[in-house]
Amino acid sequence: MLLNENRFFPINENSRSIAQRLFQEVEKLPIISPHGHTDPYWFAKNENFTNATDLLIIPDHYVLRMLISQGLKLEDLGVAKNNEESSKKDRREIWRLFAKNYYLFRSTPSRLWMNHTFEKLFGINKTLNEKTADYYFDHIGECLKKDEFRPREMYDKFNIELLSTTESALDDLKFHKSIKQSAWSGKVISTYRPDNVIDPDFDGFIQNIFKLAEITEEDITTWSGYLNAHKKRREYFISLGTTASDHGHPTANTADLSQSEASELYQKVITLKADNNEKELFRAQMLTEMAKMSIEDGLVMQIHPGSYRNHNTGIFDIFGRDKGFDIPQRTSFVDALKPLLNLLGMDIRLKIILFTLDESTYSRELAPLAGVYPCLKLGPAWWFHDSPNGMMRYRELVTESAGFYNTVGFNDDTRAFPSIPARHDVSRRVDCAFLANQVAKHIILEEEAKDIAVELAYKLAKVSYKL
Amino acid sequence: MLLNENRFFPINENSRSIAQRLFQEVEKLPIISPHGHTDPYWFAKNENFTNATDLLIIPDHYVLRMLISQGLKLEDLGVAKNNEESSKKDRREIWRLFAKNYYLFRSTPSRLWMNHTFEKLFGINKTLNEKTADYYFDHIGECLKKDEFRPREMYDKFNIELLSTTESALDDLKFHKSIKQSAWSGKVISTYRPDNVIDPDFDGFIQNIFKLAEITEEDITTWSGYLNAHKKRREYFISLGTTASDHGHPTANTADLSQSEASELYQKVITLKADNNEKELFRAQMLTEMAKMSIEDGLVMQIHPGSYRNHNTGIFDIFGRDKGFDIPQRTSFVDALKPLLNLLGMDIRLKIILFTLDESTYSRELAPLAGVYPCLKLGPAWWFHDSPNGMMRYRELVTESAGFYNTVGFNDDTRAFPSIPARHDVSRRVDCAFLANQVAKHIILEEEAKDIAVELAYKLAKVSYKL
Amino acid sequence: MLLNENRFFPINENSRSIAQRLFQEVEKLPIISPHGHTDPYWFAKNENFTNATDLLIIPDHYVLRMLISQGLKLEDLGVAKNNEESSKKDRREIWRLFAKNYYLFRSTPSRLWMNHTFEKLFGINKTLNEKTADYYFDHIGECLKKDEFRPREMYDKFNIELLSTTESALDDLKFHKSIKQSAWSGKVISTYRPDNVIDPDFDGFIQNIFKLAEITEEDITTWSGYLNAHKKRREYFISLGTTASDHGHPTANTADLSQSEASELYQKVITLKADNNEKELFRAQMLTEMAKMSIEDGLVMQIHPGSYRNHNTGIFDIFGRDKGFDIPQRTSFVDALKPLLNLLGMDIRLKIILFTLDESTYSRELAPLAGVYPCLKLGPAWWFHDSPNGMMRYRELVTESAGFYNTVGFNDDTRAFPSIPARHDVSRRVDCAFLANQVAKHIILEEEAKDIAVELAYKLAKVSYKL
C-alpha cells in the first residue's frame, strides 16, 4: 500500500478520530475544479495518453525542478527545446531516471500526488524505485491503452462535476465548443486570462494586440476600442460557460486613472514608448478596468500576483516558459489594492479572489482585507504552498481574521490531470485535520465542523465561482 | 454550555493536564488591564447600558467588519453617519441580523469573546442563532436594567484590579477625576495619547495644536513652547494616575535631529509647509522627544505602529474612524528605531513597549531587539493577532530570543468592556497551553512553568507598566 | 537531572516513540562541524581553560545580550573595553551574577546548551541558581584544571570528526599548520572569510587591502592583481584543508559587471571615492567573483546575509564587535541572487549554501530557489533561529519545496566550544521529532525516516562541504 487511510490526519487519537468522521462527510463529494491548466484538447478529442513519462514527468514542472536541483538536465528529462517539436529522448530511460531519483521527493507534495495516482488510478502497490521502474512504465503504458484511461473516462472516474481550464484572451475555445456540442456530459469551461494582451512585457505583446483587433474587429489603436475588444472577448468566453477571469501580474498593483490619463498611457504602451513604471501602471489600471467590466458582466476576478517568472534567462531562452524557474517574491496588497478598493471595493456585485505566494501576507494583509471588503475572497494556498503544511498554515493564519466564509474552497490549479483527485484528497484531509483540531480545542462543535467541511470541500467553490 | 472547561488547552492528554494545573494558578488572579479603550464616562456615571445591540454590536469593529465582508452595510448595523448623532435603526432588528449571521464568526476570536460574555456575564447556555435571537435580546435587555450590570458592578464582578483607558493629549480627564473623587474603590487611569497633536496628518491637527496652546498656556509657535506643552499635559495626566503614553504612528520611524533642525522642522509643520517626508520625520523626531520626556517623568512609552488607518475613503467620509477598515502593513523596526536606540537605548530609566501587526517581525526583529536593549519590552499579540493561534505564534516566535521577562503580560486593548474577562481568559489559557507544551517537551520544569504563568497573567503587567 | 531523555521529542506518545527509535540511529554518530567560530589557538596549544566565567560567560554573546536586556552592564559581566586587554572584574562575582539571573534564560536555547554542558561535560545535576553558584564555579574550575578538560581531549570526548573554524583572508593559519603537524589526530580546518578585504565598510578596509598585497605579493592597485591576491589566499587556505568560503554581507546582492566596469568600480573603492551604492555594488560583484573562483578551485561558498551588525554605536565604540548587538533584518534573495544565478547558476561545479535570518524567506524564496537551481543548497536554521522551535519551523517551511537533499545538515556556528555537542544534540533531536511527525502522519515510512535522519545528522554535511 502506498497510501495510509489516515494520511495527513492529526497524530493525536482523539483529534484523529474526529478528522475521520469529518472526512466521511466530504470524501465522496464531487470535485469542483474552478481553476486549473489542463488541456481542453484532451476532453475534446478523448485520445489515449501515450506513456507514463509523457503523461506524468515531462509536463510536470514540480517534478522537473526537483530533478534539476540535484544536477539533472532538462534535455535529459525529455523537455523539448524551443526549436524542437518534441524531445527524442527515450521515454523509458527518462522514467528510469525519475524512478532512481524518486527518493528526492520524500516529504514533498509531488510524492503524495504521484503515489495517489499510482495506487488509485493505476492500482499499483509497490514503491517506485530503480528496481520497479520498468514494471511501472510497462504497467502504466498498458493501462493507458485502455478506453477507461482516456481523458473523459478519467474525468468521470474522478467524480469531477466541473473543470475549468484557462485560456488566453486570444483563444478561439474551439475545444470547449466541441466538448459542449458533444454527447459527453462532462462540464469543461474556460477562464478568461488576458495577460498576453494586458502585460506590455509579455512575449509578443504587440502582435497579440493586433490579433485581438482582428478577432474582435475593434479599433485597438484607441483606448475605448481596446476596452471594447476585452468586453467582446469576455462575452464570447461567457457564452461558452466561463464565469471567471484570471490575472497573473507580477504585483497586485491597481490604479484609478482618469479616462484621459488612461487613454494617454495606452497610447504610450502600444507605441512601445512606455517605460517600466508606465508598464506597471498600465497593468495596474487594467486590473481596475477588468473589475469595472466584472461588475457589468459578472465574471469573478482572480488575481495571482507575486511570481518572478522565468528567473533563469538561459533556461528561458532554450526551453521557454513553465519549466520550474518561476520563483515567489515578496508581495504587498494593502497599498497595491487601494485604488481599486476605494473605487469599487464596497460594490457587492464585484467578486475578486486573491492568491499569494508570500505567506507573510496571510495574517498581515489578506485576512484583514478579506475580513472587511465585501468584494474580496481568499483563494486557497497556492502553488508552492499547495501542500499539507502549506494548507495547514493557510487555515491557521487566515481563519481567525477572515473566517471560513471569506475563503473559496480548493483550487487544484494543475496541468497534471491525473493528479486532480490526489490534490483534492490532500486538501479535504488537511481541512478536516484543521477542523478536528478546532473541535478538540473546543473552539467549534463537531456538528459545526461537519457543515464547514462540506463548505470547504464543495459548496464554497460553487458559490464563489458562480457555478 | 457555550464554553468547555478545556478550551484552548493542548489536545494531547498529558500536556492538557499540565495546562489544567497551570491554569489553576492563574484563573482567579485579578485582571490588570494596562492598555485599552473603554469609555471612562461609564465608570464615572455608572449608568445602565441600554440593550444588547448598543452594548455588543454597534461599537465592536471586529463584529462590524465580518458582517460587512459578507455584504451587510454599516447603516443596516446601526452605525451612525458622520452627520447623525445616532442611527435610528431598530436595535432588535440589528440583533436579529447579527444572530442570523453568527455562524460567520466560527473559529474567530469574536465568537470566543461573545460566547464567554453570553455564558459568564448573562448566564446564557443556548447557541445564538436566528431562533434564539429574540430570547437573547430580551434576556440581555432585562439583565442590563439591573444594578449588578452597571459598569462599576461589572468591573468588580470581573475582578479587575486596574483598568487603563486612553485619552488624547487634549482631554480634560474630567471623568477620571470624578472616578477618583468617588467613593468607589475601582482604579481607572488614563494613558497619554498625543497622536492628534503630533501627527500632522491627523484630522484637525492645527486646531488641535491651538487647543493644546490654550490648555497649557504655552507659546506653541515655538519648538520649546510646544515641547513644554507636552510636558505640562504629561504632568497633568500623571497627577491623575497615568503611568504610560501611547503612540499610534504609521511606522516605527524615529529620528535624532539637532534642536535647531527640529525647531525648523516644527515651523514647517505648523505652517503647513511640510511635505510627506517632513511630516514623517516630524513624527519620528517626536517619538524621540517623548522618550526623552519619559526618562524625566517616568511614563512608559507604548509604540503601536503599522496600521493603515481608514483604508476605504468612502467609508471614512461617511462613517468616520474605527469602523473596521484599518489594515495592517509590513513594518520595520531595525533601521526605524536606531536613532532613538542609539541616543537613549541603553538608559535603564527608559521603558518602551513595542507592538506589531506584522508577525514576520517577531522572530526577525522584535525578539532580537528586546533581547538586548534594556529599554525595550514586547507588548502582547495585538489586534488581529489577539486570538488563540495569534497568541501561540507570538510565544513560539518570541520566547527563544527574548525569553519571558522581556514581555509585558497581556493587554486586552478593547473598546468592548464586557469582553475584558473573556480576553484575559483566552490569554491565560493560551499561555498555559504554551507553557504546558514546554514542560511536556522537557524544556522547562512544571514548577518553573507555574512561576512563569503567574508572571504572564499578572505580575509582568504590573511591573512593566509601573502599576 | 538537568536533561530529560525525551527532551524536544513530540508530545504525542506514538510520535515520540518513533522519534526515540530514529534518534537511536543518530545519537552516537560523530559530529561534523563544518562551520563555526572556535579558536584554533585552543587546539594548537591545548592549554587548560581557566574558569567557568571566562569559558562560558564572557565570550558568549547570547548570554551577554539576555543579561544586558534586563539592565546589567557589559562592564559588570567582565567584557573588556576596546582600550583594555581584559577586564579586571572578579570572575566569581560575574558567575554569581549569571547564576542569580539564570531564570531569565528559561525556554531559550542558551539554557538548553548550558544545562547540557553542565550535566554532560561537568557531571552536574543541580539546578544553577544563586545558592548553587559557588558550587558550580568551584566544581567547573576544578574540572578545567584536569588534562581531560583540555581542548583536544574535549574534542575527542565530544566525538568530533571534523571541526572548521573561520579565519579572515589575512590570517596566516599558523595554528592550523601547527595542529596539522602535531601528533594529534583531530581534524581542524579553516574557512576562507574575506569580508575584511571585500567590504569597503569594514573597519580598516584599506589597511587590510595593503596587508593582502604584502602577503600575496600582488599589485592590488589593479583589479586583476586584487583578484589574483584572492586566488592565492584561497589556494593557501585550501593547502591546509579548507573546503569552503564564507561571506557575511549585509545583503545577498550579486552583480554581473563587465570586467572594465568592475575594474573601474574597484578603483573607486580603493581610492575611497565609492559612495554607498557603489560599495554595495562592489560587494555584490565580489560574490560573483568568488563564485567564479569556486568553480575553478572547488571551494563551497556560504552566504550569510541580513545581519545589521553593531546596531548600537555607543556599545560598538566602547566594546567593539560581537557583543550581542547584531540584529536580523528583512532579506531578499530572488532579485538579489539573479545576476549570479543567471551567469553561473546552472553550473553543477558550483555549490552555494544560503543562510537567512529572515524566516519569511524560507518558504517564499529559499526553498523554491534551492528546489530548482543545482548550485544552491540551504544552510540550517541560523543564529537566532538555531533553537528547537526555529529548527522545527525551518523543516516545516523548507521541506515541501526543497526536500531534504537540498539542505546541508547542521552547523553549530559557535564560538562556545563546550556547547558543540549540546547544539548537535538539539538539532538531531528536533530533526527526529520532525521526521517522527512525518511518519505518524503517513507522509513517509519509518524506514525512510531512518535514512533521512542519518543524512541530516551526518552525511549531508560531509557531502555538502566536500569533507
Coordinates of C-alpha atoms in Angstrom, one line a residue, chain A residues 31-38 59-62 113 163-166 191 193 246 302-304 307 309 322 355-357 379-386 391 409-417 419-421 423-424 427 465:
Chain A
I31 CA -14.8 17.5 -7.4
I32 CA -15.3 21.2 -8.3
S33 CA -12.1 22.3 -10.1
P34 CA -12.8 26.0 -10.7
H35 CA -9.2 27.0 -11.6
G36 CA -6.6 24.9 -13.4
H37 CA -4.5 24.4 -16.5
T38 CA -5.5 21.1 -18.0
P59 CA 4.8 18.3 -18.3
D60 CA 5.1 18.5 -14.5
H61 CA 7.3 21.4 -13.5
Y62 CA 7.3 20.4 -9.9
W113 CA 0.2 13.2 -5.7
L163 CA -13.5 21.5 -14.5
S164 CA -12.2 24.9 -15.6
T165 CA -9.3 25.3 -17.9
T166 CA -7.5 28.6 -18.5
T191 CA -11.3 31.1 -17.7
R193 CA -6.8 35.1 -19.0
D246 CA -7.6 35.3 -14.1
Q302 CA -8.8 36.1 -9.8
I303 CA -5.5 37.8 -9.1
H304 CA -2.4 35.7 -8.9
S307 CA 5.7 35.2 -9.1
R309 CA 8.6 34.3 -14.0
D322 CA 6.9 27.0 -17.2
F355 CA -4.0 34.4 -4.2
T356 CA -0.5 34.9 -2.8
L357 CA 2.9 33.2 -2.8
G379 CA -8.1 31.8 -2.8
P380 CA -6.6 28.6 -1.3
A381 CA -2.9 28.0 -0.6
W382 CA -1.2 28.4 -4.0
W383 CA 1.5 26.6 -5.9
F384 CA 4.5 26.1 -3.6
H385 CA 2.1 26.2 -0.7
D386 CA -0.4 23.7 -2.1
M391 CA -2.6 24.3 3.6
G409 CA -12.6 26.3 -1.2
F410 CA -9.9 24.5 -3.1
N411 CA -8.3 25.0 -6.5
D412 CA -6.0 22.3 -7.8
D413 CA -4.5 24.8 -10.3
T414 CA -2.8 21.9 -12.2
R415 CA -1.6 20.9 -15.6
A416 CA -1.3 17.4 -14.3
F417 CA -4.8 15.9 -15.0
S419 CA -3.2 14.4 -10.0
I420 CA -6.6 16.2 -9.6
P421 CA -8.2 13.7 -7.3
R423 CA -4.8 17.2 -4.8
H424 CA -8.5 17.4 -3.7
S427 CA -7.0 19.4 0.6
Y465 CA -17.1 30.9 -8.8

